[in-house]
Coordinates of C-alpha atoms in Angstrom, one line a residue:
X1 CA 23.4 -21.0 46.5
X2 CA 22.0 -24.5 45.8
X3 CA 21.7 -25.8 42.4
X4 CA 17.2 -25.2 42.4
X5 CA 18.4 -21.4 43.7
X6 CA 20.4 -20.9 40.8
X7 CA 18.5 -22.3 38.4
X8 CA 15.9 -19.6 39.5
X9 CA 17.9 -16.9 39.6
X10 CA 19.1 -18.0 35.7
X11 CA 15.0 -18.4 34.7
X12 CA 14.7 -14.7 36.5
X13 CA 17.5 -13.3 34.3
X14 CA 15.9 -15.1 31.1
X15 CA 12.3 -13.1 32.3
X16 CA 13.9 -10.2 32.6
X17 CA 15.8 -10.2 29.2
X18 CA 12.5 -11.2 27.6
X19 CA 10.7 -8.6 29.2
X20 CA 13.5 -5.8 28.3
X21 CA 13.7 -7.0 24.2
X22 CA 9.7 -7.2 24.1
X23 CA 10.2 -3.4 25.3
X24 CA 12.7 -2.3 23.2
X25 CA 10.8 -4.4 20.3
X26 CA 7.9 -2.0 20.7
X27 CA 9.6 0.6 21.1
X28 CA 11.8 0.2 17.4
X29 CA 8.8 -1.8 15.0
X30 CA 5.7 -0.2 16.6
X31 CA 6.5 3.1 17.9
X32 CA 9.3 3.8 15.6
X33 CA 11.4 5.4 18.3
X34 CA 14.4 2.9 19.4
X35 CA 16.0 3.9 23.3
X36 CA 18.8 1.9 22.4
X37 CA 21.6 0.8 19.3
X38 CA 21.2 -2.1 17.4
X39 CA 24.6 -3.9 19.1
X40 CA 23.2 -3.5 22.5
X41 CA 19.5 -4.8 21.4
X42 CA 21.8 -7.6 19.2
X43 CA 23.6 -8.4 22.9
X44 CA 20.9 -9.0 24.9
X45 CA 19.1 -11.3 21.9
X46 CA 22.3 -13.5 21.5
X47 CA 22.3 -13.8 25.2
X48 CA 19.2 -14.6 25.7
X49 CA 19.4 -17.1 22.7
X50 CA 22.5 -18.7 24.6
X51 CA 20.7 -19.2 28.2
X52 CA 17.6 -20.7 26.4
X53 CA 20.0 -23.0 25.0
X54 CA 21.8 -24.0 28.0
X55 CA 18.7 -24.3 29.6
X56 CA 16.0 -25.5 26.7
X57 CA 13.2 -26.4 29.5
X58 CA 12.7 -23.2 30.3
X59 CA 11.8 -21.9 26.7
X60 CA 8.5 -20.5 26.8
X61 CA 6.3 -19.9 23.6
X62 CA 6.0 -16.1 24.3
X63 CA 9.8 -15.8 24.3
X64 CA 11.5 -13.4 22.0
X65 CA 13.4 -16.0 19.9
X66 CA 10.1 -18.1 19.4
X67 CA 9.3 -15.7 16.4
X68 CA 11.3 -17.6 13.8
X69 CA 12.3 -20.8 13.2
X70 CA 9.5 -23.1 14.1
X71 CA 8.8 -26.7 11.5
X72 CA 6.9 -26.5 8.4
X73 CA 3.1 -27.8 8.7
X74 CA 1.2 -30.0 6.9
X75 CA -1.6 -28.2 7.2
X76 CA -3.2 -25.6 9.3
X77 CA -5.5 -26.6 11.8
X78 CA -9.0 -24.4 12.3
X79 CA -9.8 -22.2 14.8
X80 CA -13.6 -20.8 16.3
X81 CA -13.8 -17.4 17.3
X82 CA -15.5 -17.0 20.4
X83 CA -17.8 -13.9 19.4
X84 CA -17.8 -13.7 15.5
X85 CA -15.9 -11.5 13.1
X86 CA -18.8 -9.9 11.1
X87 CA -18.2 -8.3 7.6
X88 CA -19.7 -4.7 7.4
X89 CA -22.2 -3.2 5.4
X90 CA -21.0 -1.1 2.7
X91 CA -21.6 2.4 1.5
X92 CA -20.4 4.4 -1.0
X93 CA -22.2 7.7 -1.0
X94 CA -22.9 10.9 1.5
X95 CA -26.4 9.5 1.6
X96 CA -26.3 6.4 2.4
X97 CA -23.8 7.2 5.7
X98 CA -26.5 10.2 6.4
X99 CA -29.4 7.1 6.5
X100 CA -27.4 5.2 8.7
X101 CA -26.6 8.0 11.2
X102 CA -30.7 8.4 10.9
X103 CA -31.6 4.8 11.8
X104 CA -28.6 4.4 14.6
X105 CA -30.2 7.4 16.5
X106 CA -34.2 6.3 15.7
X107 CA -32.6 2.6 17.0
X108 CA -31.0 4.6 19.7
X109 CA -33.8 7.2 21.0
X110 CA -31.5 9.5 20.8
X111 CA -30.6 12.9 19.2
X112 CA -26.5 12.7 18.5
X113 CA -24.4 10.0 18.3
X114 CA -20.9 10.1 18.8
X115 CA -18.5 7.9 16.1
X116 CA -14.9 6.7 15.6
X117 CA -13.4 6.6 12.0
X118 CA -10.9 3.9 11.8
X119 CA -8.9 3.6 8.1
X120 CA -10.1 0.5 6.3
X121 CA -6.7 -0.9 5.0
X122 CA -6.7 -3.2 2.5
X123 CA -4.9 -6.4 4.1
X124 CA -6.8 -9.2 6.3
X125 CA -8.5 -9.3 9.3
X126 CA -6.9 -11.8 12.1
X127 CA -7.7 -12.3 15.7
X128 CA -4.9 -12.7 18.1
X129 CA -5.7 -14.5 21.6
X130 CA -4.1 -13.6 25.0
X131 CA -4.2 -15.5 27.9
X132 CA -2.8 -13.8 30.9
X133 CA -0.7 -11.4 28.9
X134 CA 1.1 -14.6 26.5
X135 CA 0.0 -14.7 22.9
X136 CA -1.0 -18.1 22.5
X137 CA -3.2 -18.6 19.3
X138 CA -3.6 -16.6 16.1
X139 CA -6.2 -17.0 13.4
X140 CA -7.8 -15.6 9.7
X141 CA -11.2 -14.6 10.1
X142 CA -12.4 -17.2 7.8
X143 CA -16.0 -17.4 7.1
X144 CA -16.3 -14.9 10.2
X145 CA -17.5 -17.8 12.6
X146 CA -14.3 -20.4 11.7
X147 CA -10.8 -18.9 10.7
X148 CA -7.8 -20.7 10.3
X149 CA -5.0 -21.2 13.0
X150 CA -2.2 -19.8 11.6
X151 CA -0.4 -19.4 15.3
X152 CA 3.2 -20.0 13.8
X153 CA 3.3 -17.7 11.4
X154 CA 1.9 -14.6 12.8
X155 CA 4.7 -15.1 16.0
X156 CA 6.7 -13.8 13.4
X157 CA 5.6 -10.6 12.7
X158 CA 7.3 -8.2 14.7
X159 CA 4.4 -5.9 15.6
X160 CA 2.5 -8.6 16.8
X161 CA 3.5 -8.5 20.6
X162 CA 4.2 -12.1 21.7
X163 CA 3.4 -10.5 25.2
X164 CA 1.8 -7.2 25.9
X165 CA 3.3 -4.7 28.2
X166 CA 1.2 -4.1 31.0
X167 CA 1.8 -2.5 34.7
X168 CA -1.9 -3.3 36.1
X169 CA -1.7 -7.0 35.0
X170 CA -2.7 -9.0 32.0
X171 CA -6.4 -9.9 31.4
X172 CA -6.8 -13.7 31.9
X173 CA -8.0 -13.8 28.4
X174 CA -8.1 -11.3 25.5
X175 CA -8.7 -11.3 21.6
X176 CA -7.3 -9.0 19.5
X177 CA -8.3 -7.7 16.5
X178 CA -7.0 -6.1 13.6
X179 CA -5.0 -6.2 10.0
X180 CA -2.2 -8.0 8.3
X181 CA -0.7 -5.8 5.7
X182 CA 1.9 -5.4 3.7
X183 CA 3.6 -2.4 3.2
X184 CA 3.9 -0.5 -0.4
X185 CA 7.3 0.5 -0.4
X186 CA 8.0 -2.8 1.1
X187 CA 5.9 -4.3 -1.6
X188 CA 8.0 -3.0 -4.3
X189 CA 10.8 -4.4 -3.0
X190 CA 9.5 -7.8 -1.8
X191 CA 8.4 -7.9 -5.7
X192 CA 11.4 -6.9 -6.9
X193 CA 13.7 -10.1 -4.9
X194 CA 11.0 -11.9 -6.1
X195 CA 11.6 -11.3 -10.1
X196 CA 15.6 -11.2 -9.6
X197 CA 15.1 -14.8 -8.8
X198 CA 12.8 -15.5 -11.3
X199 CA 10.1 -16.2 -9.0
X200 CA 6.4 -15.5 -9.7
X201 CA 5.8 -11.6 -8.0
X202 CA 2.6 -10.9 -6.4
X203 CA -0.1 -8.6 -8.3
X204 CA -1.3 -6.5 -5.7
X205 CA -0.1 -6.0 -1.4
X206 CA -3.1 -8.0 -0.8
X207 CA -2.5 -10.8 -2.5
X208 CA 1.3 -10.7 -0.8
X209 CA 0.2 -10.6 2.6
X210 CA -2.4 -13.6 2.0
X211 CA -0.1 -15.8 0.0
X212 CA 2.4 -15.0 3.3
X213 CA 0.6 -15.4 6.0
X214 CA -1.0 -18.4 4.9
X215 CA 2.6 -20.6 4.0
X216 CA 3.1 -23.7 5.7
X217 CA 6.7 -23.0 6.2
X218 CA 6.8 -19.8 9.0
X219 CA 9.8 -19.6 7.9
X220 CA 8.7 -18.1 4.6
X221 CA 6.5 -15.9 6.4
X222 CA 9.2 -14.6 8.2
X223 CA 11.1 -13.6 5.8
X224 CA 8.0 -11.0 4.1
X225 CA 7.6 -7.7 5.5
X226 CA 4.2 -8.2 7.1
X227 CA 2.4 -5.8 9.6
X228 CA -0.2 -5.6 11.7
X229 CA -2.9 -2.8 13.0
X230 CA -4.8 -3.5 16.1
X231 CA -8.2 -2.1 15.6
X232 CA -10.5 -4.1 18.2
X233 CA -11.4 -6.4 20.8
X234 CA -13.5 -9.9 20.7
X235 CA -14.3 -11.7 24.0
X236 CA -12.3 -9.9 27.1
X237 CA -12.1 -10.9 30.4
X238 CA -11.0 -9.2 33.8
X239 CA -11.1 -6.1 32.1
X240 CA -14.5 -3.2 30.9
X241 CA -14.3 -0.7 28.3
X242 CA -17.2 2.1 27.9
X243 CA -15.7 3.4 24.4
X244 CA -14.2 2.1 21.0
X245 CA -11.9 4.8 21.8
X246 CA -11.3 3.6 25.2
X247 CA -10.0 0.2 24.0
X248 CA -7.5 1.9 20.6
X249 CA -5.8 3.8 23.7
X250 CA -5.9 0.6 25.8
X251 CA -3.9 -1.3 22.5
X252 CA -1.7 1.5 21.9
X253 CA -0.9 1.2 25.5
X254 CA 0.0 -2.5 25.8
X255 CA 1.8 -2.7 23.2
X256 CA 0.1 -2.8 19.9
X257 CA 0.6 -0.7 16.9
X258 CA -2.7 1.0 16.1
X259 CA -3.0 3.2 13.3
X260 CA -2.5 7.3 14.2
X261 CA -5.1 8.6 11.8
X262 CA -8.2 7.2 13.9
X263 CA -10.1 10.1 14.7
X264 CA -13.3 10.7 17.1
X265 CA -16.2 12.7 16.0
X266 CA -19.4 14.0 17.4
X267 CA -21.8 14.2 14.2
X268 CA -21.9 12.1 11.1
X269 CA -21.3 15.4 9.5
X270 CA -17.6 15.4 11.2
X271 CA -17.4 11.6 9.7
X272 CA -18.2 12.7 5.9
X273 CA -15.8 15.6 5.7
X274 CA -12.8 13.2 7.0
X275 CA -13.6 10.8 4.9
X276 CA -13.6 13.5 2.2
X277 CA -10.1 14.2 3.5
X278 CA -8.4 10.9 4.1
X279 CA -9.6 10.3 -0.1
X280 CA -7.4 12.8 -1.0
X281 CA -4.0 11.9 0.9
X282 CA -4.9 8.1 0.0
X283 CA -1.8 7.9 -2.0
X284 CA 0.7 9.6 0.2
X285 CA 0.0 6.8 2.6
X286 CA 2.4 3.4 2.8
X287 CA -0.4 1.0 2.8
X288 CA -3.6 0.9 0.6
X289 CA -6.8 1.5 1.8
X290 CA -10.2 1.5 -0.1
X291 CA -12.5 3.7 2.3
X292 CA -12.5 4.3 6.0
X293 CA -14.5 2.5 8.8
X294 CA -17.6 4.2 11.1
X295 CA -18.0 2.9 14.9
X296 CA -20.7 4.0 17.2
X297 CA -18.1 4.8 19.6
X298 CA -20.3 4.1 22.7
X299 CA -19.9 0.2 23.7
X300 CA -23.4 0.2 25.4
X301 CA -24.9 1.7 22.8
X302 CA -22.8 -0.8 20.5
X303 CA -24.4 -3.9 22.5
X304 CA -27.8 -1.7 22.2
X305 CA -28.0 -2.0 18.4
X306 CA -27.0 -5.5 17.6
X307 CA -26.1 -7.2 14.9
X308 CA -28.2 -8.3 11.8
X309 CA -27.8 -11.1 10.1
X310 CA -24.0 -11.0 9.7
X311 CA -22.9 -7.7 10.1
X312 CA -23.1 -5.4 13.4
X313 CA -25.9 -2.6 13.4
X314 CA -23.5 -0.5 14.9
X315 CA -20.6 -0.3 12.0
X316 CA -20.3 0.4 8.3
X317 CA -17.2 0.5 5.8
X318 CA -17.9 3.9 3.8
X319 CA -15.9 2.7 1.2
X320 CA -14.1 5.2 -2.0
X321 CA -14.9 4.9 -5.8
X322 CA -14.0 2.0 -6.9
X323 CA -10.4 1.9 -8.8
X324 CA -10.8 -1.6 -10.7
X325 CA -13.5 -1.7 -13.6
X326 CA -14.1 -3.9 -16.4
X327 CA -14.1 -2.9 -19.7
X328 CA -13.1 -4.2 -23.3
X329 CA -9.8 -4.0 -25.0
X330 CA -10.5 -2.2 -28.7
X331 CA -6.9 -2.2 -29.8
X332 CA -3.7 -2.5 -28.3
X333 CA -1.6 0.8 -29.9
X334 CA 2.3 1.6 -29.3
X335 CA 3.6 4.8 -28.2
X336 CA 7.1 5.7 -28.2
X337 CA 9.0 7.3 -24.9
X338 CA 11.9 9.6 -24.4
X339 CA 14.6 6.8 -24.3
X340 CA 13.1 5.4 -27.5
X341 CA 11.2 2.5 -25.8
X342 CA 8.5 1.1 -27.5
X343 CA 5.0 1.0 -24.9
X344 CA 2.2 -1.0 -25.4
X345 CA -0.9 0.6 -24.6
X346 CA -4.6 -0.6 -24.8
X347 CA -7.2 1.4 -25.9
X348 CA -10.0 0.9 -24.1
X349 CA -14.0 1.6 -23.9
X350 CA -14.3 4.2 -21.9
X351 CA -15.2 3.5 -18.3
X352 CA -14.8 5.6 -15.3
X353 CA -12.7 4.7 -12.5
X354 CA -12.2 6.6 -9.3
X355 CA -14.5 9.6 -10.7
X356 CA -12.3 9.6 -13.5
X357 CA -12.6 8.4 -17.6
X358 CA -10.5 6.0 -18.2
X359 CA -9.9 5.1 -22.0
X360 CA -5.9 3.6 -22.1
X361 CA -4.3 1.7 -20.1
X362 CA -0.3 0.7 -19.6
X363 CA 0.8 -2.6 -20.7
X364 CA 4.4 -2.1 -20.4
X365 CA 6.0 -4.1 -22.4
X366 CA 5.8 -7.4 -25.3
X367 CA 6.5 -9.8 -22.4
X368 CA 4.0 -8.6 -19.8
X369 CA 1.5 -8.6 -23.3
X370 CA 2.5 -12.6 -23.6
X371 CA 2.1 -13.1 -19.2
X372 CA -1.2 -11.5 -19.3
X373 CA -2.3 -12.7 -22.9
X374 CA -4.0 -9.5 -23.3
X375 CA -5.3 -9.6 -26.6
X376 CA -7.6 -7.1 -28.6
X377 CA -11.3 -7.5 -27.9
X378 CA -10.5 -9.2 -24.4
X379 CA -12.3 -8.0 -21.5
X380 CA -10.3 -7.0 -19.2
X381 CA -9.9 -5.9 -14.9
X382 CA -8.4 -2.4 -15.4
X383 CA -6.7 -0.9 -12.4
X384 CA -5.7 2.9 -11.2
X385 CA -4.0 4.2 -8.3
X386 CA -3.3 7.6 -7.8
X387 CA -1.3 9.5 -10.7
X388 CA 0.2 6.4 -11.7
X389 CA -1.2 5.6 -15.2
X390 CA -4.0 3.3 -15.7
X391 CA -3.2 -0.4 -15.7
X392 CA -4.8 -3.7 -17.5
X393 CA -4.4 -6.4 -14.2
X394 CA -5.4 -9.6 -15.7
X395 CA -8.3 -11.1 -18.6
X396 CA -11.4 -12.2 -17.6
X397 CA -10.8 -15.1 -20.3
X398 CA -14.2 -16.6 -19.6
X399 CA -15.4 -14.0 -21.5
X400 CA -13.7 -14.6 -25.0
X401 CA -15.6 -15.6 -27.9
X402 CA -12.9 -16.7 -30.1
X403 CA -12.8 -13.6 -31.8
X404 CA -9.9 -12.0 -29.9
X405 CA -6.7 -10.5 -32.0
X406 CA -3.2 -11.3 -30.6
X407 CA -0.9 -8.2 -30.4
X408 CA 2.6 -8.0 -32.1
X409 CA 5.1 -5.8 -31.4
X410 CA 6.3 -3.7 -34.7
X411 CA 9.6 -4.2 -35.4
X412 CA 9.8 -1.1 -36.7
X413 CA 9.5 2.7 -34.9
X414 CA 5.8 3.4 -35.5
X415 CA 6.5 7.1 -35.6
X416 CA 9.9 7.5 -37.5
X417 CA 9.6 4.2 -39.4
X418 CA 13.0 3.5 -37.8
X419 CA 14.3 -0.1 -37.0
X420 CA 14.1 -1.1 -33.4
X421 CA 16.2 -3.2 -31.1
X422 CA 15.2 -4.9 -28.2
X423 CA 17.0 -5.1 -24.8
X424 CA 15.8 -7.7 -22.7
X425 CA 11.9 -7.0 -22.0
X426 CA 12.4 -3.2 -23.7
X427 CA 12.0 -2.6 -27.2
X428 CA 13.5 0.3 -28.2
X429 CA 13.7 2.9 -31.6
X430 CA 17.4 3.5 -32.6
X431 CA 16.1 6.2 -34.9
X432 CA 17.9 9.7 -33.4
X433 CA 15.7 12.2 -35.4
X434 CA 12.2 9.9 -34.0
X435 CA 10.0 13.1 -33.4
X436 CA 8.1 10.9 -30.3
X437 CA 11.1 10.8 -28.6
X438 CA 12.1 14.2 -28.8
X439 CA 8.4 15.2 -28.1
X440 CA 8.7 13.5 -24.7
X441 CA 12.2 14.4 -23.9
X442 CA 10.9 18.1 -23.7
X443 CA 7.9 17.0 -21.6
X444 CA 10.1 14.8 -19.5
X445 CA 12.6 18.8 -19.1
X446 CA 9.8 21.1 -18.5
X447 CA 7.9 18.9 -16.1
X448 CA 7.3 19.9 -12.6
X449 CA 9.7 17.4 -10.5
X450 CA 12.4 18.5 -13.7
X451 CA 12.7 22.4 -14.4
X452 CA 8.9 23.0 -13.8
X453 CA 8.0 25.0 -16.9
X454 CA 4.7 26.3 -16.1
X455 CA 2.5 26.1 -19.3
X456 CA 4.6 23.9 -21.6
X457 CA 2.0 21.5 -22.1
X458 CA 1.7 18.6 -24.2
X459 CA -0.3 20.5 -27.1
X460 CA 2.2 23.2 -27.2
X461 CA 5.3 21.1 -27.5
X462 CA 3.7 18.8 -30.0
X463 CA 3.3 22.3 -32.1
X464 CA 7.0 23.1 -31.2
X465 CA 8.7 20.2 -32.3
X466 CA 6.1 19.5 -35.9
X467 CA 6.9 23.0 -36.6
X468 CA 10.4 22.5 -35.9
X469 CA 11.0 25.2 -34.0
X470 CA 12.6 23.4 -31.6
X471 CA 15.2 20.4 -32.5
X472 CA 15.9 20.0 -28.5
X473 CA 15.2 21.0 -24.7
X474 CA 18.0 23.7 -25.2
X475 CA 16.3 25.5 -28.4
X476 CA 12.8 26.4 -25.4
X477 CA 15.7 29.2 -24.6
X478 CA 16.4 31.1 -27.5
X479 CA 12.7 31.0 -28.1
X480 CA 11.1 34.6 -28.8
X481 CA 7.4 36.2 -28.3
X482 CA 7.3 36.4 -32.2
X483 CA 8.2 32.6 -32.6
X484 CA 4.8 31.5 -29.8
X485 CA 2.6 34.0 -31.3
X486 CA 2.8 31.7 -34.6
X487 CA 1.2 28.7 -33.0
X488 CA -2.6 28.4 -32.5
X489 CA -4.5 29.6 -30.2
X490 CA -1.4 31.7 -28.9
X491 CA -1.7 34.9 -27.6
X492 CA 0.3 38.2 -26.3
X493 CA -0.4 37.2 -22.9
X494 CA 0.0 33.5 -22.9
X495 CA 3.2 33.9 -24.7
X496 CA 4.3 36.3 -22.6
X497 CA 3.5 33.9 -19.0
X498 CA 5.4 30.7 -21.4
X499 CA 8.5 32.9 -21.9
X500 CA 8.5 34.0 -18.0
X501 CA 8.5 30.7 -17.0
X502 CA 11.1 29.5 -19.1
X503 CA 13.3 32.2 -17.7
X504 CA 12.1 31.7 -14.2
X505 CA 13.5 28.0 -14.9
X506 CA 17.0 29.3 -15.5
X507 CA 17.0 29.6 -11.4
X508 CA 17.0 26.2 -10.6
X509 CA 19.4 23.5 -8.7
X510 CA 22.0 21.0 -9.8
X511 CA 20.0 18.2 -9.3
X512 CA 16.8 19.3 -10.9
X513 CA 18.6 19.8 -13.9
X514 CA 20.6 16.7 -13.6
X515 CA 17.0 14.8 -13.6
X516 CA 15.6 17.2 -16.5
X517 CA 18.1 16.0 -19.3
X518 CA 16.9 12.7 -18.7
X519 CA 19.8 10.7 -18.8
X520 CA 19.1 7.0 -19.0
X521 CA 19.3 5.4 -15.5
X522 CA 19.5 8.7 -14.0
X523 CA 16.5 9.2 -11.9
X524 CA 15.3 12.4 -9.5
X525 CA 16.5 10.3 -7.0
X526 CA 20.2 9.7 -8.9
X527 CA 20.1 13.0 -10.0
X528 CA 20.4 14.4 -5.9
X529 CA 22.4 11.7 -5.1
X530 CA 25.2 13.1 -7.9
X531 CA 24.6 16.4 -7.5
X532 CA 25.3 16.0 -3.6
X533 CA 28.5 14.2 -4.4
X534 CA 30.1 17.1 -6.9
X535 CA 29.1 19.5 -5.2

C-alpha cells in the first residue's frame, strides 16, 4: 500500500472511531443507557485523540475531541436565524386556553383540532444548524430575528450531537431547536464548588445556564453541567414533516435528547387536564419549568394560521401561578431551630404565591441579611418552590425611601434569654433548657420522613412542652390518655388516634430513627448510610 492508500485507510479508521464514540455518546448522556464501560469508551477517545494528532489535517470540526478545548473570544460574533424564533403568547387560566382552542378551529374551519403539549423548561432557547449531518453553527435566540453565535461553547455540551445519527442520510441543511438548562441537582452542586472557592454562586438554574453559555472562554462552559432539549425545527431542507409529533420522533431518532413527558392530545380538554397534572409533579422533576407549551400538532395547519405580529397563531405557553411576587418587608423576626441556630425570618405583607398566602419568608442567616441588605420596610422579590419554605431573592432598592430599618442579630437567645455563639455564618443558642429548641426537636422526631407520628402537630407539641409534660422526644412514650385529655381542644377520640400513632411508631427502622434524634450532621441520607453499615 502506497503512502495516499494508507493515509486513507488511517482517515477511514478516524471516521469510524468518530462515528462509534458519537454512538456510544448518545447512547450514555441522551438515552441514559451506556452498551459499553467507561475504559473501552476512554480507549477508543485516547485513540482517536492520538491519530488526530499524528495526523492534525484531518481534524474535522464535528469530531468528538472538538468539544473542549477551543481559544477564548473576544467577543461573540451575531448570528440571523433564517425563519424567526417567535416568543409565545401567554395564558394563565382554563379560559383563556379554551378561547384559543375556539379561535384556532373558527381560523381553521374546522371542528377538532389535534395538539402536542411540550414542558416549558425554564432555560434558553438556542438554534443549532446542520449542514449535511455536521453541526456547524450554534446560536441564542436573541431578539428572536438576531441571536448570538455562540458555536464554541455549545460543542461542548454533551447532548448536543456534533453529528446526528442517521441511516437514510443527513438533510443538506437543518436547524434545530430547543433548550439549554441546567439541571437542579446539578445546580446545587455547581453552586456549592462555586462558594468552596469563594466565588459568587448563581441565584437561580437560569441565571447559571445564561452566565455559562454565554462565557468567552468555552472552556468555562465546559466545565458546567449544561443540557439541552430538542423541541423543534426552523428552516429544513431535503427532508418534509406533516406533524410536530412527526419531527420530536425524527429528533429523538437522530440523535437528540427530547424530553419523555411530550404528550399528543385530541381536544383542548385532554391539554388542560395534563397541564393540571404536570403542576402537581413540577417539583419531583430535575429541571424547573413554569407551565407547559400547546402546538397545533398539524404542520399544514400550523402554516395555515400564521403568525401575528411576533408570535405564531398556532402556539401558546399555558404558563402555572406565578411563584415570585413582590411584597414589603414589615419586620425581620428570629426563630430558633432544633440545633439552637438562630433564623432570620421576614415578615411579610401577605401576598399569594403559587395559589398560596405567603406572609414569612427565610433569610437564613446574618450574612445572607448583609449580601442581600434586606432591611425592614424594603420591598422585596419573594420566591417559592415546592415545600421548600418561602424565600426573599433580592431588594428592589429603587424602591427605598430612606426610611428602611437595618436588621441585627440578637446576641442573645430570643426565647430563653440565653447567650449565643456564632459558628461561622450560624448563630447559635448554647442555652440547653431553650424551650424553641426542644419544641422543634420533637417536630423534627415525629415528622413523617423521621418516625411519622400521625397527629403530633405543631399546636399540640407547643402545649406539650409549655405544659411540661414532656422535657424530651422520649417522654411522647410514657404519655397517657389522662395526660392529652388535659390539653385543649382534646378529646377521647383524638387522644386515643395520638397514642396509637405513637405506638405504631415503635415499629420503625434503624435508620429512620437514626434521622429522628436529629443528630447534628446526621441527615436521612447519613442516617441510611450508618444504619446500612452496622447492620
Amino acid at each position: 500500500m502506497g503512502v495516499e492508500g494508507e493515509k486513507e485507510a488511517i482517515k477511514r479508521h478516524i471516521e469510524d472511531l468518530r462515528q462509534k464514540i458519537h454512538y456510544h455518546n448518545y447512547r450514555y448522556y441522551v438515552l441514559n443507557e451506556p452498551e459499553i464501560s467507561d475504559a473501552e469508551y476512554d480507549r477508543l477517545f485516547h485513540e482517536l485523540e492520538e491519530l488526530e494528532r499524528a495526523y492534525p489535517d484531518l481534524i474535522t470540526p464535528d469530531s468528538p475531541t472538538q468539544r473542549i478545548g477551543a481559544t477564548p473570544l473576544e467577543e461573540f460574533g451575531t448570528y440571523e436565524h433564517r425563519i424567526p424564533m417567535l416568543s409565545l403568547n401567554s395564558v394563565t387560566t382554563e379560559d383563556e386556553v379554551r378561547d384559543f382552542d375556539d379561535r384556532v378551529k373558527r381560523l381553521l374551519g374546522i371542528a377538532r383540532v389535534e395538539y402536542v403539549v411540550e414542558l416549558k423548561i425554564d432555560g434558553l432557547a438556542m438554534e443549532l444548524v446542520y449542514e449535511h449531518g455536521s453541526f456547524v453553527v450554534g446560536s441564542t435566540r436573541g431578539d428572536g430575528y438576531t441571536g448570538e453565535n455562540i458555536t464554541q461553547n455549545l460543542r461542548t455540551i454533551k447532548t448536543i450531537p456534533l453529528r446526528i445519527l442517521t441511516d437514510d442520510g443527513a438533510p443538506p441543511l437543518l436547524e434545530v431547536r430547543g433548550e439549554v438548562f441546567i439541571p437542579l441537582r446539578k445546580f446545587k452542586e455547581l453552586n456549592k464548588e462555586l462558594g468552596a472557592k469563594g466565588e459568587k454562586m448563581f441565584a437561580n438554574p437560569r441565571n447559571a445556564a445564561a452566565g455559562s453559555v454565554r462565557q468567552l472562554d468555552p472552556r468555562v462552559t465546559a466545565s458546567r453541567p449544561l443540557d439541552f432539549f430538542a423541541y423543534g425545527v426552523g428552516r429544513v431542507e431535503g427532508r418534509e414533516f406533516s406533524t410536530q409529533w412527526e419531527v420530536l420522533d425524527y429528533l429523538r431518532r437522530i440523535g437528540f435528547k427530547v424530553n419523555p413527558l411530550i404528550r399528543r392530545f385530541e381536544d383542548i380538554e385532554g391539554v388542560i387536564t395534563y397541564h393540571n397534572e404536570v403542576e402537581k409533579k413540577r417539583d419531583d422533576l430535575d429541571y424547573e419549568i413554569d407551565g407547559v407549551v400547546v402546538k397545533v400538532n398539524s404542520i399544514a395547519h400550523q402554516e395555515s394560521l400564521g403568525a401575528i405580529s411576533r408570535s405564531p397563531r398556532w402556539a401558546l405557553a399555558y404558563k402555572f401561578p406565578a411563584r415570585e411576587e413582590f411584597t414589603v418587608v414589615n419586620d425581620i423576626i428570629v426563630q430558633v431551630g432544633r440545633t439552637g441556630a438562630l433564623t432570620p425570618v421576614a415578615v411579610l405583607e401577605p401576598v399569594q404565591i403559587a395559589g398560596v398566602t405567603v406572609s414569612r419568608a427565610t433569610l437564613h442567616n446574618e450574612d445572607e441579611v448583609r449580601k442581600k441588605d434586606v432591611r425592614i420596610g424594603d420591598t422585596v422579590v419573594v420566591e417559592r418552590a415546592g415545600d421548600v419554605i418561602p424565600e426573599v431573592v433580592s431588594v428592589i432598592t429603587s424602591k427605598r425611601t430612606g426610611a428602611e430599618r437595618e436588621f441585627r442579630m440578637p446576641d442573645r437567645c430570643p426565647v430563653c434569654g440565653a447567650a449565643v455563639m456564632k459558628e461561622g455564618p450560624i448563630v447559635r443558642c448554647i442555652g440547653v433548657s431553650c424551650s424553641a429548641q426542644l419544641k422543634e426537636r420533637i417536630r423534627h422526631f415525629a415528622s413523617l420522613r423521621a418516625l411519622n407520628i400521625d397527629g403530633l402537630g405543631e399546636k399540640l407539641i407547643e402545649q406539650l412542652v409549655d405544659r411540661k409534660m414532656v422535657s424530651d422526644a422520649a417522654d411522647l412514650f410514657f404519655l397517657t390518655k389522662s395526660d392529652l385529655l388535659k390539653l385543649e381542644r382534646m378529646g377521647e377520640k383524638s387522644a386515643q388516634n395520638i397514642l396509637d400513632a405513637i405506638e405504631t411508631s415503635k415499629q420503625t427502622t434503624f435508620a429512620r430513627l437514626l434521622h429522628a434524634l436529629g443528630i447534628r450532621h446526621v441527615g436521612e441520607h447519613t442516617a441510611s448510610l450508618l444504619a446500612d453499615h452496622f447492620n
